[in-house]
Coordinates of C-alpha atoms and ligand atoms in Angstrom, one line a residue:
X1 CA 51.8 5.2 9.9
X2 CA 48.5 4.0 9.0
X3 CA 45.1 5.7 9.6
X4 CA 42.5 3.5 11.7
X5 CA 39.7 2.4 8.3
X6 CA 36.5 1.0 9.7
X7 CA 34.2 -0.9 7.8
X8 CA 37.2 -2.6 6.0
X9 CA 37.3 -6.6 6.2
X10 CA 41.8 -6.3 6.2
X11 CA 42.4 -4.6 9.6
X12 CA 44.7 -1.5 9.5
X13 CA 47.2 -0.8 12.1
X14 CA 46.2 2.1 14.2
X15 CA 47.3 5.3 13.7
X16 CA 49.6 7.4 15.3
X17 CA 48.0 10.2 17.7
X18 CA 49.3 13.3 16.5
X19 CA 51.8 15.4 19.0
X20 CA 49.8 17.7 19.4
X21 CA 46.0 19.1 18.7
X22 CA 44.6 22.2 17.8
X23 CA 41.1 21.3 18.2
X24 CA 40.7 23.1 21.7
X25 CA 37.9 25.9 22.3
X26 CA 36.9 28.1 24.6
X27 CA 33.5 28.9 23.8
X28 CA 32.0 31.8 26.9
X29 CA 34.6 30.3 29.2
X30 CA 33.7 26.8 28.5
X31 CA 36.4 24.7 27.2
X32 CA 35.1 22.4 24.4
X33 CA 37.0 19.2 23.1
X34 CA 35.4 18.3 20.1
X35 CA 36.3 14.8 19.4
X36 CA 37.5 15.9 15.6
X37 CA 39.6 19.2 14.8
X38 CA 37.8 18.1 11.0
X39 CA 35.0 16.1 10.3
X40 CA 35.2 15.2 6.5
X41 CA 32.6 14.1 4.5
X42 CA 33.6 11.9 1.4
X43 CA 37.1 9.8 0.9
X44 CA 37.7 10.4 -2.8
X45 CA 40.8 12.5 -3.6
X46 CA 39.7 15.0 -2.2
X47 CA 38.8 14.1 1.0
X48 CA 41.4 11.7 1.7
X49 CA 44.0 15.2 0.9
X50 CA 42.5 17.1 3.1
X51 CA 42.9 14.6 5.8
X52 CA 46.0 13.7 5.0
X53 CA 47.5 17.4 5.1
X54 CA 45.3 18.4 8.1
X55 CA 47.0 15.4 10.2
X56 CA 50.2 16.4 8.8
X57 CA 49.5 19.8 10.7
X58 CA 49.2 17.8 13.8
X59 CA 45.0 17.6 13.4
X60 CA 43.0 15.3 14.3
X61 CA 40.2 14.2 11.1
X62 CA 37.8 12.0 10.3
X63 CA 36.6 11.0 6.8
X64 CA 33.3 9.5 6.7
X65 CA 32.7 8.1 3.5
X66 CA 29.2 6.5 2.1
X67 CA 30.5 3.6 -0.1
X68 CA 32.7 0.5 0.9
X69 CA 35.3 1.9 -0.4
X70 CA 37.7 4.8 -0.5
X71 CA 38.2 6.2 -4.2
X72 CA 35.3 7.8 -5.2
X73 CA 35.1 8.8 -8.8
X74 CA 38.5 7.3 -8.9
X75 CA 38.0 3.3 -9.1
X76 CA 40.1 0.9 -10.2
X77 CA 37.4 -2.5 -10.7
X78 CA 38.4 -6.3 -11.4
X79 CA 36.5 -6.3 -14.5
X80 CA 36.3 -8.2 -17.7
X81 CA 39.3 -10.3 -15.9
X82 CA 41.9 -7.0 -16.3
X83 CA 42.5 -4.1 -13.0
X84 CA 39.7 -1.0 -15.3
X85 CA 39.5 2.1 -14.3
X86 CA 35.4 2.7 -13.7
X87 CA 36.1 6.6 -13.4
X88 CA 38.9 8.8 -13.2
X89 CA 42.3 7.5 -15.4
X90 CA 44.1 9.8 -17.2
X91 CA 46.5 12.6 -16.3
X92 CA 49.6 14.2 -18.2
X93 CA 52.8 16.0 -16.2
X94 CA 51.4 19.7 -16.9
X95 CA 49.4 18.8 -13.8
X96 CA 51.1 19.7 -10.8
X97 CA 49.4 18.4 -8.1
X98 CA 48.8 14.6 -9.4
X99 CA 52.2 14.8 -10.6
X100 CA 53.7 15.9 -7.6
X101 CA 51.7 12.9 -5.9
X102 CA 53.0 10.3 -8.0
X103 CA 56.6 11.7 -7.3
X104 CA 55.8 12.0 -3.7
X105 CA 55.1 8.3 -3.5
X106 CA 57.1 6.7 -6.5
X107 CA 54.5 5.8 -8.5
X108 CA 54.4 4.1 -11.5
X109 CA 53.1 5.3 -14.5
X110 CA 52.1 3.9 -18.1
X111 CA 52.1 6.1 -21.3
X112 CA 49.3 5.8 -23.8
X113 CA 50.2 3.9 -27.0
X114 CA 51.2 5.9 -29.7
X115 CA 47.8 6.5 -32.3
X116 CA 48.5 8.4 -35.7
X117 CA 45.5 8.2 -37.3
X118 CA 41.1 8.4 -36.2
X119 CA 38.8 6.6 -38.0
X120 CA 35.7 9.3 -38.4
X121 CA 32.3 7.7 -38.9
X122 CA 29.7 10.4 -39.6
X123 CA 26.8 8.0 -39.7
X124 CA 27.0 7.3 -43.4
X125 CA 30.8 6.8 -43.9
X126 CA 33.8 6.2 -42.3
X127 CA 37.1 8.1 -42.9
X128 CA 40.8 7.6 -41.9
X129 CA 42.1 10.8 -40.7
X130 CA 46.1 10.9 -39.6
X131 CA 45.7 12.8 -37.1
X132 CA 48.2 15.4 -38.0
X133 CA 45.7 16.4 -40.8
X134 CA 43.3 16.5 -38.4
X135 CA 45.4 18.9 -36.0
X136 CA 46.0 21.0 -39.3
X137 CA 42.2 20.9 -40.1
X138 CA 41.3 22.3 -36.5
X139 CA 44.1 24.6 -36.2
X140 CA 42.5 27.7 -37.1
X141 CA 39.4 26.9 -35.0
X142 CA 41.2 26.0 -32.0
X143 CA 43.4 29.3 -32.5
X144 CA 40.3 31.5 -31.9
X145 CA 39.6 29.7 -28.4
X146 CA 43.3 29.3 -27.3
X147 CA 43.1 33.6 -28.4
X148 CA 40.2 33.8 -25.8
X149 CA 41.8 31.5 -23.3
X150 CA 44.8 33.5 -22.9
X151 CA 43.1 37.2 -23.1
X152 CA 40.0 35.8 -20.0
X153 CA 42.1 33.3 -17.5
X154 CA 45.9 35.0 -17.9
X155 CA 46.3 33.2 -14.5
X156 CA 44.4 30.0 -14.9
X157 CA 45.0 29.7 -11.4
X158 CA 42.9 32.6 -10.3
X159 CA 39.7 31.9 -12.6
X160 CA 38.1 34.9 -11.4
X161 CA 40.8 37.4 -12.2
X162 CA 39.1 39.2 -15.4
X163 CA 35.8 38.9 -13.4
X164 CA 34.2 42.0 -14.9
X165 CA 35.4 40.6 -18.5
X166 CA 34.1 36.8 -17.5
X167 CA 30.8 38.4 -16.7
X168 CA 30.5 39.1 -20.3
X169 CA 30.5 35.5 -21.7
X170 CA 29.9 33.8 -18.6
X171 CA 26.3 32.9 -19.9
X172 CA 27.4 31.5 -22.9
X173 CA 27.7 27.7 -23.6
X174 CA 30.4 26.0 -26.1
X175 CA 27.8 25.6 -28.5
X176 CA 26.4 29.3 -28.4
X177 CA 30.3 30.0 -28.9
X178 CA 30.9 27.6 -31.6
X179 CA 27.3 28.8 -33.5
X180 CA 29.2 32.4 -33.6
X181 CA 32.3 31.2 -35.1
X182 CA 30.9 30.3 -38.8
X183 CA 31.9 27.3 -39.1
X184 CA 31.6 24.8 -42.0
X185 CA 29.2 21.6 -41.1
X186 CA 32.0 19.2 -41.1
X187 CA 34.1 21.8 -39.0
X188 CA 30.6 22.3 -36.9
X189 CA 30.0 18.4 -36.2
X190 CA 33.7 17.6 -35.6
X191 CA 34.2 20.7 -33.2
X192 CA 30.9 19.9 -31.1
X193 CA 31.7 16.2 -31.0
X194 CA 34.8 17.5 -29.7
X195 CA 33.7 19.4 -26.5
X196 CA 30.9 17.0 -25.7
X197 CA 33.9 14.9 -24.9
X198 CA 35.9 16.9 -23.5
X199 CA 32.5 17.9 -21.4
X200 CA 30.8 14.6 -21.0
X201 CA 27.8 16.3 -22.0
X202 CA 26.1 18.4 -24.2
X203 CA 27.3 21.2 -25.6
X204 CA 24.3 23.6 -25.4
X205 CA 25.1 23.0 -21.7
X206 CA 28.7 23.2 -21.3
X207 CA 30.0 26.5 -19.9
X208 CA 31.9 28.5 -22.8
X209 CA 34.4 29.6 -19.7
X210 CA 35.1 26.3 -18.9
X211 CA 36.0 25.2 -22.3
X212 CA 38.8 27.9 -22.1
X213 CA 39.6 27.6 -18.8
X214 CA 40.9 24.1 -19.6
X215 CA 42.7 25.4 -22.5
X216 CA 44.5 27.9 -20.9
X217 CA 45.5 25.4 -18.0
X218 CA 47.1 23.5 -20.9
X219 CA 49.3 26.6 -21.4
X220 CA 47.2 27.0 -24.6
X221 CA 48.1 24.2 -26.4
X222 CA 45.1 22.4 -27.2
X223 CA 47.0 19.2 -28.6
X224 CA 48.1 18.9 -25.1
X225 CA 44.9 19.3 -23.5
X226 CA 43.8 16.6 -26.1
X227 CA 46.9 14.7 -25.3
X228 CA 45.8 14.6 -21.4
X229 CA 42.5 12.0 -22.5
X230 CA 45.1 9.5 -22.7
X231 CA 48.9 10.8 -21.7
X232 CA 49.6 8.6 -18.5
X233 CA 47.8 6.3 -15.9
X234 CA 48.9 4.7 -12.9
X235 CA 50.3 1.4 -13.3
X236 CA 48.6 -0.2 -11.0
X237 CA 45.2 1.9 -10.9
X238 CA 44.2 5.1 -9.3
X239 CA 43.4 2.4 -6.3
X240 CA 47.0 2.5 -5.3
X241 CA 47.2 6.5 -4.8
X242 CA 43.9 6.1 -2.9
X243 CA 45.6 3.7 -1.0
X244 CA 48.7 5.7 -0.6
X245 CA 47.1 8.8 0.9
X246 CA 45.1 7.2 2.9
X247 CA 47.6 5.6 4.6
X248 CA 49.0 8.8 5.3
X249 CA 46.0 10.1 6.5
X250 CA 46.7 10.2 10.8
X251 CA 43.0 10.2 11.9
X252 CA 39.7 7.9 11.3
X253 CA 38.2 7.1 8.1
X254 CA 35.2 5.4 8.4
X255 CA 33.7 3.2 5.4
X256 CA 29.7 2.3 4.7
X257 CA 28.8 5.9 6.4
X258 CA 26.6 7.8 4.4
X259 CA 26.2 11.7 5.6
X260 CA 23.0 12.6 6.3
X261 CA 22.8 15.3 8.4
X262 CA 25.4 18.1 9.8
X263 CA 24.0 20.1 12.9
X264 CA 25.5 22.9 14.4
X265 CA 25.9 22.9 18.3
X266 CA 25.3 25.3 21.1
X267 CA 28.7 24.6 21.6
X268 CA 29.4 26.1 18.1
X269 CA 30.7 22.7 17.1
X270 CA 28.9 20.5 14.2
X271 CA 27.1 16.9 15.0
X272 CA 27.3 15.1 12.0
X273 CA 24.8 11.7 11.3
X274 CA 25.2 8.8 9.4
X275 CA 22.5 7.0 8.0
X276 CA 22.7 4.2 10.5
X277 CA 22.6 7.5 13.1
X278 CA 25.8 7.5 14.5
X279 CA 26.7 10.9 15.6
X280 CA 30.2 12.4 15.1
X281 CA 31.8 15.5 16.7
X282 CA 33.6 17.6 14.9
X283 CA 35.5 21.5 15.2
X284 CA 34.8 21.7 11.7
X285 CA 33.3 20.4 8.5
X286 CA 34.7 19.8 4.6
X287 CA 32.1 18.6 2.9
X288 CA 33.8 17.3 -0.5
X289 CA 30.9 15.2 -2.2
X290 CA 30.2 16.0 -5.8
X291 CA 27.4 19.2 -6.4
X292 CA 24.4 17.6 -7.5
X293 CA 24.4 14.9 -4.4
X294 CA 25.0 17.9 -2.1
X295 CA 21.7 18.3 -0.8
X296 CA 21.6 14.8 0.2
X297 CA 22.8 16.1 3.3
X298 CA 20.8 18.1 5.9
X299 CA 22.7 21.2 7.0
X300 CA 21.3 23.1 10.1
X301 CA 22.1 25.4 9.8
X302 CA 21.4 25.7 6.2
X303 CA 24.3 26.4 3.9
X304 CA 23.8 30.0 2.0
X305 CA 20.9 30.8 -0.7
X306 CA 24.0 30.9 -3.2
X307 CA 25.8 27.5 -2.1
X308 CA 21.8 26.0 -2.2
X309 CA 21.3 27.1 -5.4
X310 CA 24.7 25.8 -6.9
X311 CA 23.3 22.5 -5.6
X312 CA 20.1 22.0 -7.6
X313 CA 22.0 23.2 -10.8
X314 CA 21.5 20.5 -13.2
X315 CA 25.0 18.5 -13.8
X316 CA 26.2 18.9 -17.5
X317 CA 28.6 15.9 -17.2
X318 CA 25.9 12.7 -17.7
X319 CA 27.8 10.6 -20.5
X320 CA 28.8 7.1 -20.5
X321 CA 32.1 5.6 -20.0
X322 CA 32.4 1.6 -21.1
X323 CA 35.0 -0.7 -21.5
X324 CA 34.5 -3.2 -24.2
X325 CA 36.4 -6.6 -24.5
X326 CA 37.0 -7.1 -28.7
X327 CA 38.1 -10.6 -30.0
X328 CA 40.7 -9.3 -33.1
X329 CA 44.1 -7.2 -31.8
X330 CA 44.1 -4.0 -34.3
X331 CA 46.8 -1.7 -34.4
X332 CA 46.1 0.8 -31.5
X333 CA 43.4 3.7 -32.9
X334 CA 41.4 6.2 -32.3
X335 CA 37.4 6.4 -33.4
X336 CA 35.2 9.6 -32.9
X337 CA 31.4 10.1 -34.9
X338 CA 29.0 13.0 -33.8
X339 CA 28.0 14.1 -30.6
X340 CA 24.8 13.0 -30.8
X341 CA 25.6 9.0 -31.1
X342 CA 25.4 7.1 -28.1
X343 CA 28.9 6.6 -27.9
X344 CA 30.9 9.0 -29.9
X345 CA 34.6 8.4 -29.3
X346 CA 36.8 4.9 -28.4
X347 CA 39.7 4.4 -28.0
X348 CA 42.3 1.3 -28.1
X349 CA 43.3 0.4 -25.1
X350 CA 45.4 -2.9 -24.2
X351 CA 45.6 -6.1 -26.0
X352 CA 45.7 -9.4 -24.3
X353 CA 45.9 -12.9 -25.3
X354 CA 42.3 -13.0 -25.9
X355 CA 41.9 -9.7 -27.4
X356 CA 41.3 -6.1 -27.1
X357 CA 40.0 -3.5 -25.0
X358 CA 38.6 -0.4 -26.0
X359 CA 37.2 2.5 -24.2
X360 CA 34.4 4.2 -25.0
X361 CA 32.6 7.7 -24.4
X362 CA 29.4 9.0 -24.8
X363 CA 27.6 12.2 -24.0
X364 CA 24.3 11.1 -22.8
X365 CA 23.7 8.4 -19.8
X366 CA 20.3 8.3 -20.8
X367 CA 20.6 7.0 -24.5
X368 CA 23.0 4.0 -23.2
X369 CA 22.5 1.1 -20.6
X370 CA 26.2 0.4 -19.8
X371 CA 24.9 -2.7 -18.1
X372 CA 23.3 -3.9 -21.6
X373 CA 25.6 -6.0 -23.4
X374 CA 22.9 -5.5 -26.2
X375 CA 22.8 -1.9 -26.3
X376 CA 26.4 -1.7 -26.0
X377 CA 27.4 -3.2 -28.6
X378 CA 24.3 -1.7 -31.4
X379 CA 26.7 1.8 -29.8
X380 CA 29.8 0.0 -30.9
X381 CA 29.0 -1.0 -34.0
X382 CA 27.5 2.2 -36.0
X383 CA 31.0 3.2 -35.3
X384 CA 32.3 0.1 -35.6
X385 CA 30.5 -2.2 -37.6
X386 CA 33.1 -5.1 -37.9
X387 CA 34.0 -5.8 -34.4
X388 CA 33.4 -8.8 -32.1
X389 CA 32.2 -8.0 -29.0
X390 CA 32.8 -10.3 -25.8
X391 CA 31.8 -8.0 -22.8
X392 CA 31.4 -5.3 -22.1
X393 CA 31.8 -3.2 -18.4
X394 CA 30.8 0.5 -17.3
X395 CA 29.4 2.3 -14.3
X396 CA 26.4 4.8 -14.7
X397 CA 27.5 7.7 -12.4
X398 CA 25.0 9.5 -13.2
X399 CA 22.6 7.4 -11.6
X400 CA 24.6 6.4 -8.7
X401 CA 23.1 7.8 -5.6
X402 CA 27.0 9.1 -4.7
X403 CA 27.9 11.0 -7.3
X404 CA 24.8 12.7 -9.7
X405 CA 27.4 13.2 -12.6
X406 CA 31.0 12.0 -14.2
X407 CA 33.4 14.9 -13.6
X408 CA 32.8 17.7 -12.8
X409 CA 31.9 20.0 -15.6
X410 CA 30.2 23.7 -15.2
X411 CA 27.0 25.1 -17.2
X412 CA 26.8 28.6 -18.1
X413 CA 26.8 31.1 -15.5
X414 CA 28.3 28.8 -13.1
X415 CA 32.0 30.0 -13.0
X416 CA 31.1 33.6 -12.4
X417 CA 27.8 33.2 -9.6
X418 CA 28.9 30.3 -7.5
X419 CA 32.8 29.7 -7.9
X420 CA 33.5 32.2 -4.9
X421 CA 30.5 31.4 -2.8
X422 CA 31.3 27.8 -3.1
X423 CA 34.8 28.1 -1.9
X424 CA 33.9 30.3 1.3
X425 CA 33.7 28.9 4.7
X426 CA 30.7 29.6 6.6
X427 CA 30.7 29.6 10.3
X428 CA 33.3 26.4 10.1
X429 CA 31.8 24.6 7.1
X430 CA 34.3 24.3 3.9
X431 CA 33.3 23.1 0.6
X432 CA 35.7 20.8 -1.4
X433 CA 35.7 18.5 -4.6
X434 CA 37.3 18.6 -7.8
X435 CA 34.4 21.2 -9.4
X436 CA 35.6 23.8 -6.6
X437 CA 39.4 24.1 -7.7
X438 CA 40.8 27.2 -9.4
X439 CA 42.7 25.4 -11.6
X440 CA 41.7 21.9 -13.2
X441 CA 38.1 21.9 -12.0
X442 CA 36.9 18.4 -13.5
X443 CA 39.9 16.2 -12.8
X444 CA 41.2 14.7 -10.1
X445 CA 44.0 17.2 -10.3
X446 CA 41.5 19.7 -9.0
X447 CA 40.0 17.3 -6.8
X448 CA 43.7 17.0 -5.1
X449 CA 44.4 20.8 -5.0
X450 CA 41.2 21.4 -3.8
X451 CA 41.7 18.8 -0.5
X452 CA 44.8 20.4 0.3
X453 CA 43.8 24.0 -0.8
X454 CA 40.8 23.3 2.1
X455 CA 43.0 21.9 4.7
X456 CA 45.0 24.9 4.8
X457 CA 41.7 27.3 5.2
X458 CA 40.5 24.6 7.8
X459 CA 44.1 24.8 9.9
X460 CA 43.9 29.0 9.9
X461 CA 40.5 28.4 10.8
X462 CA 41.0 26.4 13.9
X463 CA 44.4 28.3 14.9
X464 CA 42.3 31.7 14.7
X465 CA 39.6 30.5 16.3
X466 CA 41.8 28.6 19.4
X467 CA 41.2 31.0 22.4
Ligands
FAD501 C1 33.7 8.2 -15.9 C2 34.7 9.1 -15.4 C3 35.9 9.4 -16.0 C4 36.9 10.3 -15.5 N1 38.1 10.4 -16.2 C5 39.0 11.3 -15.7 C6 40.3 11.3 -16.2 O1 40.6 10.6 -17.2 N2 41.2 12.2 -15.7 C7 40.9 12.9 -14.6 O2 41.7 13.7 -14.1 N3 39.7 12.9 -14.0 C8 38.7 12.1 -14.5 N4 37.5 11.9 -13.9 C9 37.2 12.9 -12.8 C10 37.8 12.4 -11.5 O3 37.5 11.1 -11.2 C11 37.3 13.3 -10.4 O4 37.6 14.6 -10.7 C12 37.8 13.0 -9.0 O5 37.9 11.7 -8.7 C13 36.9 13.7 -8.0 O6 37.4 13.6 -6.7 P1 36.6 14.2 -5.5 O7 37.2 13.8 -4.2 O8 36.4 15.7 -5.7 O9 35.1 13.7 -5.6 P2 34.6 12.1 -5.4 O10 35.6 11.2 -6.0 O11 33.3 12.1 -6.0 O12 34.5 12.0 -3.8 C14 33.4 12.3 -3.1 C15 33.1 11.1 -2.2 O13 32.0 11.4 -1.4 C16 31.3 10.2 -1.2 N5 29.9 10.6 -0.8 C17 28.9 11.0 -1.5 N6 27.8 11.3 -0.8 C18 28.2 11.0 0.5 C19 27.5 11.1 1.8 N7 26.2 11.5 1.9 N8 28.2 10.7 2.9 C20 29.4 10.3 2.8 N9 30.1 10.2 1.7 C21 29.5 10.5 0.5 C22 31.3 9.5 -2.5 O14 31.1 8.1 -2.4 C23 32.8 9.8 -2.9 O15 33.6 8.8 -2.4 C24 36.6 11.0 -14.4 C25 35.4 10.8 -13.7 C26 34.5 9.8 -14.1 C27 33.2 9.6 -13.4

């Protein structure tokens, strides 16, 4: 069963019309057939769950997404002659949903090579770390956060369990917290390059709660949580899970249609309009694009003061991600240097019979030109000095008009004012997207759980409301 993709070159069988609909209403007597039960905006993994579990329950959706292609922050490129993931890559078993996917459709999965030891570069002088010294070095550090984790998300799965204890430190950012904990400057720079990994950002901007809401999703084992940067990938990319879902997905999806406007009806149903001003109808509306490109879209209307507000928040996740083609083959390593370097961790990837590839991280978009062979490689080398650089390939999310930011990482204050708000319907309107799940916010994980968490509030919706 395939769903009917417009806007692809490769034509898609049609789909199969469901059994049955629920997108009937009787609005004052007047029986309404709106031509969608769900009009979704944005096929990442998100979007493309929530269709595919609202057509499972015999709806009828349409995903109407801006780019050419389905994936979102989830892309698997032809770069640098190898299948690269542009976005979203790794994953580890501990999370259920993209595991369960992967089982669901037989996936197959590659482990990380093994890495013992990280080269540490603190702009003077590199050191060779095994990394079990490193764990050993961290443990008491980490202890103190994994304490916290544990005592303010219990039930990572319900985030806003010790609400009135969360209010507390809500405000804080992982730097405020790591300031507090005394720590020595080498524990201090390691530490803050650390999180500005894990957040893709700076840490004077990173939400404290966050930082221990991923740790406690871990089951408070923060080697597994740093494990997760590079357990497994799919085989053959993230593409082929798009792919997978999506041809699950019994309904429309639409390709090159960027949202521009949702419009509520007399009818009480939503008129939604592309750029090129084709009008959809629609029961319903998921909107599941990422926050800062949220108010892209014209909502009339207009989504709450709180949901507004969430929008124009400032995206803490603005790093870099870049893949760099090396001439020599080294044994497979890790290399990290302060936050404050334009790239600040890479990694070993694969070797070929050219080369290597490495991946790299940085906190800041606006410090490197991915795009910039040049610039790329002065990032490589003062961490790096003696490697040969061939190419080099990245995507700057930040800048791209689709997504604002990498993943989806909250600044202080965010957890506590706009979590709840963000994940209520109004008047037929549901919010979606990997920053809005209770449990791995930031991953495509949470982006999955999210989609399907949504279809099931968008199915209740339409069955209560069915007259
Ligand atoms: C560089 C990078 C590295 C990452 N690494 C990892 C990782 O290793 N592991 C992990 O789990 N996660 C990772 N992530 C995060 C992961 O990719 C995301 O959490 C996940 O893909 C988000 O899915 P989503 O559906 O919520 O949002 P998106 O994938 O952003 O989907 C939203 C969709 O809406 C579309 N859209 C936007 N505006 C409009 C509009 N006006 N009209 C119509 N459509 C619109 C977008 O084009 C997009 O397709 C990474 C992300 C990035 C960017």
């Amino acid at each position: 069963m395939f769903p009917k993709v417009y806007g692809l070159r490769k034509k898609v069988n049609r789909m199969v019309k469901p059994s049955y609909k629920l997108g009937a209403y009787r609005t004052g007597g007047v029986r309404v057939m709106a031509a969608y039960d769900a009009i979704i905006i944005g096929g990442g993994f998100s979007g493309l769950a929530a269709a595919r579990e609202l057509s499972a329950n015999g709806c009828h959706p349409l995903v109407l997404e801006a780019k050419n292609r389905l994936g979102g922050r989830a892309w698997t490129d032809e770069r640098l002659g190898k299948k690269l993931e542009m976005g979203g890559t790794w994953f580890h078993w501990y999370e259920p949903h993209i595991w369960s996917e992967i089982t669901k459709y037989n996936l197959e999965t590659t482990q990380h090579v093994k890495v013992e030891t990280l080269q540490w570069h603190n702009g003077k002088s590199v050191k060779k770390v095994p990394l079990n010294l490193l764990y050993t070095f961290l443990e008491k550090r980490m202890k103190t956060l994994t304490d916290e984790a544990s005592f303010y998300f219990p039930n990572p799965y319900r985030p806003l369990e010790q609400q009135e204890k969360l209010l507390e430190i809500d405000g804080l950012s992982t730097r405020d917290r790591l300031n507090r904990m005394k720590l020595t400057s080498s524990e201090y720079e390691w530490m803050d390059s650390l999180w500005s990994l894990i957040f893709h950002g700076r840490t004077e901007e990173a939400s404290y709660t966050h930082s221990l809401r991923w740790l406690a999703l871990s089951m408070n084992d923060w080697k597994r949580l740093l494990e997760t940067f590079s357990a497994f990938q799919l085989t053959n990319g993230t593409k082929e899970l798009i792919s997978c879902i999506a041809a699950d997905v019994k309904g429309d999806i639409h390709l090159s249609s960027e949202v521009t406007a949702v419009e509520k009806q007399k009818d009480e149903t939503y008129a939604v309009t592309t750029q090129a001003g084709e009008t959809f109808h629609g029961n319903t509306v998921i909107v599941t694009l990422p926050p800062p490109v949220i108010q892209n879209v014209a909502f009339s209307p207009p989504l709450s003061s709180v949901k507004r507000q969430a929008g124009k928040e400032k995206a803490v996740s603005r790093g870099v991600k870049v893949w760099v083609r090396i001439k020599s083959s080294p044994e497979p390593f890790i290399a990290a240097a302060p936050a404050h370097f334009p790239l600040n961790y890479i990694q070993y990837e694969y070797e070929d019979e050219d080369g290597s590839f490495l991946v790299c991280f940085g906190s800041d978009a606006g410090k490197l030109d991915v795009s910039n062979i040049s610039d790329v490689e002065d990032a490589v080398h003062r961490i790096l000095p003696d490697v040969e650089i061939m190419d080099c390939a990245g995507h700057d999310w930040t800048r791209d008009k689709f997504a604002g930011q990498t993943w989806s990482m909250h600044g202080k204050n965010q957890l506590t004012r706009y979590h709840m708000e963000l994940n209520r319907e109004e008047n037929g309107i549901f919010l979606a997207g990997d920053s809005l799940a209770d449990g791995g916010a930031g991953l495509m994980d949470g982006a999955l759980e999210s989609g399907i968490k949504t279809a099931g509030k968008v199915r209740n919706y339409i069955i209560q409301h069915l007259k």
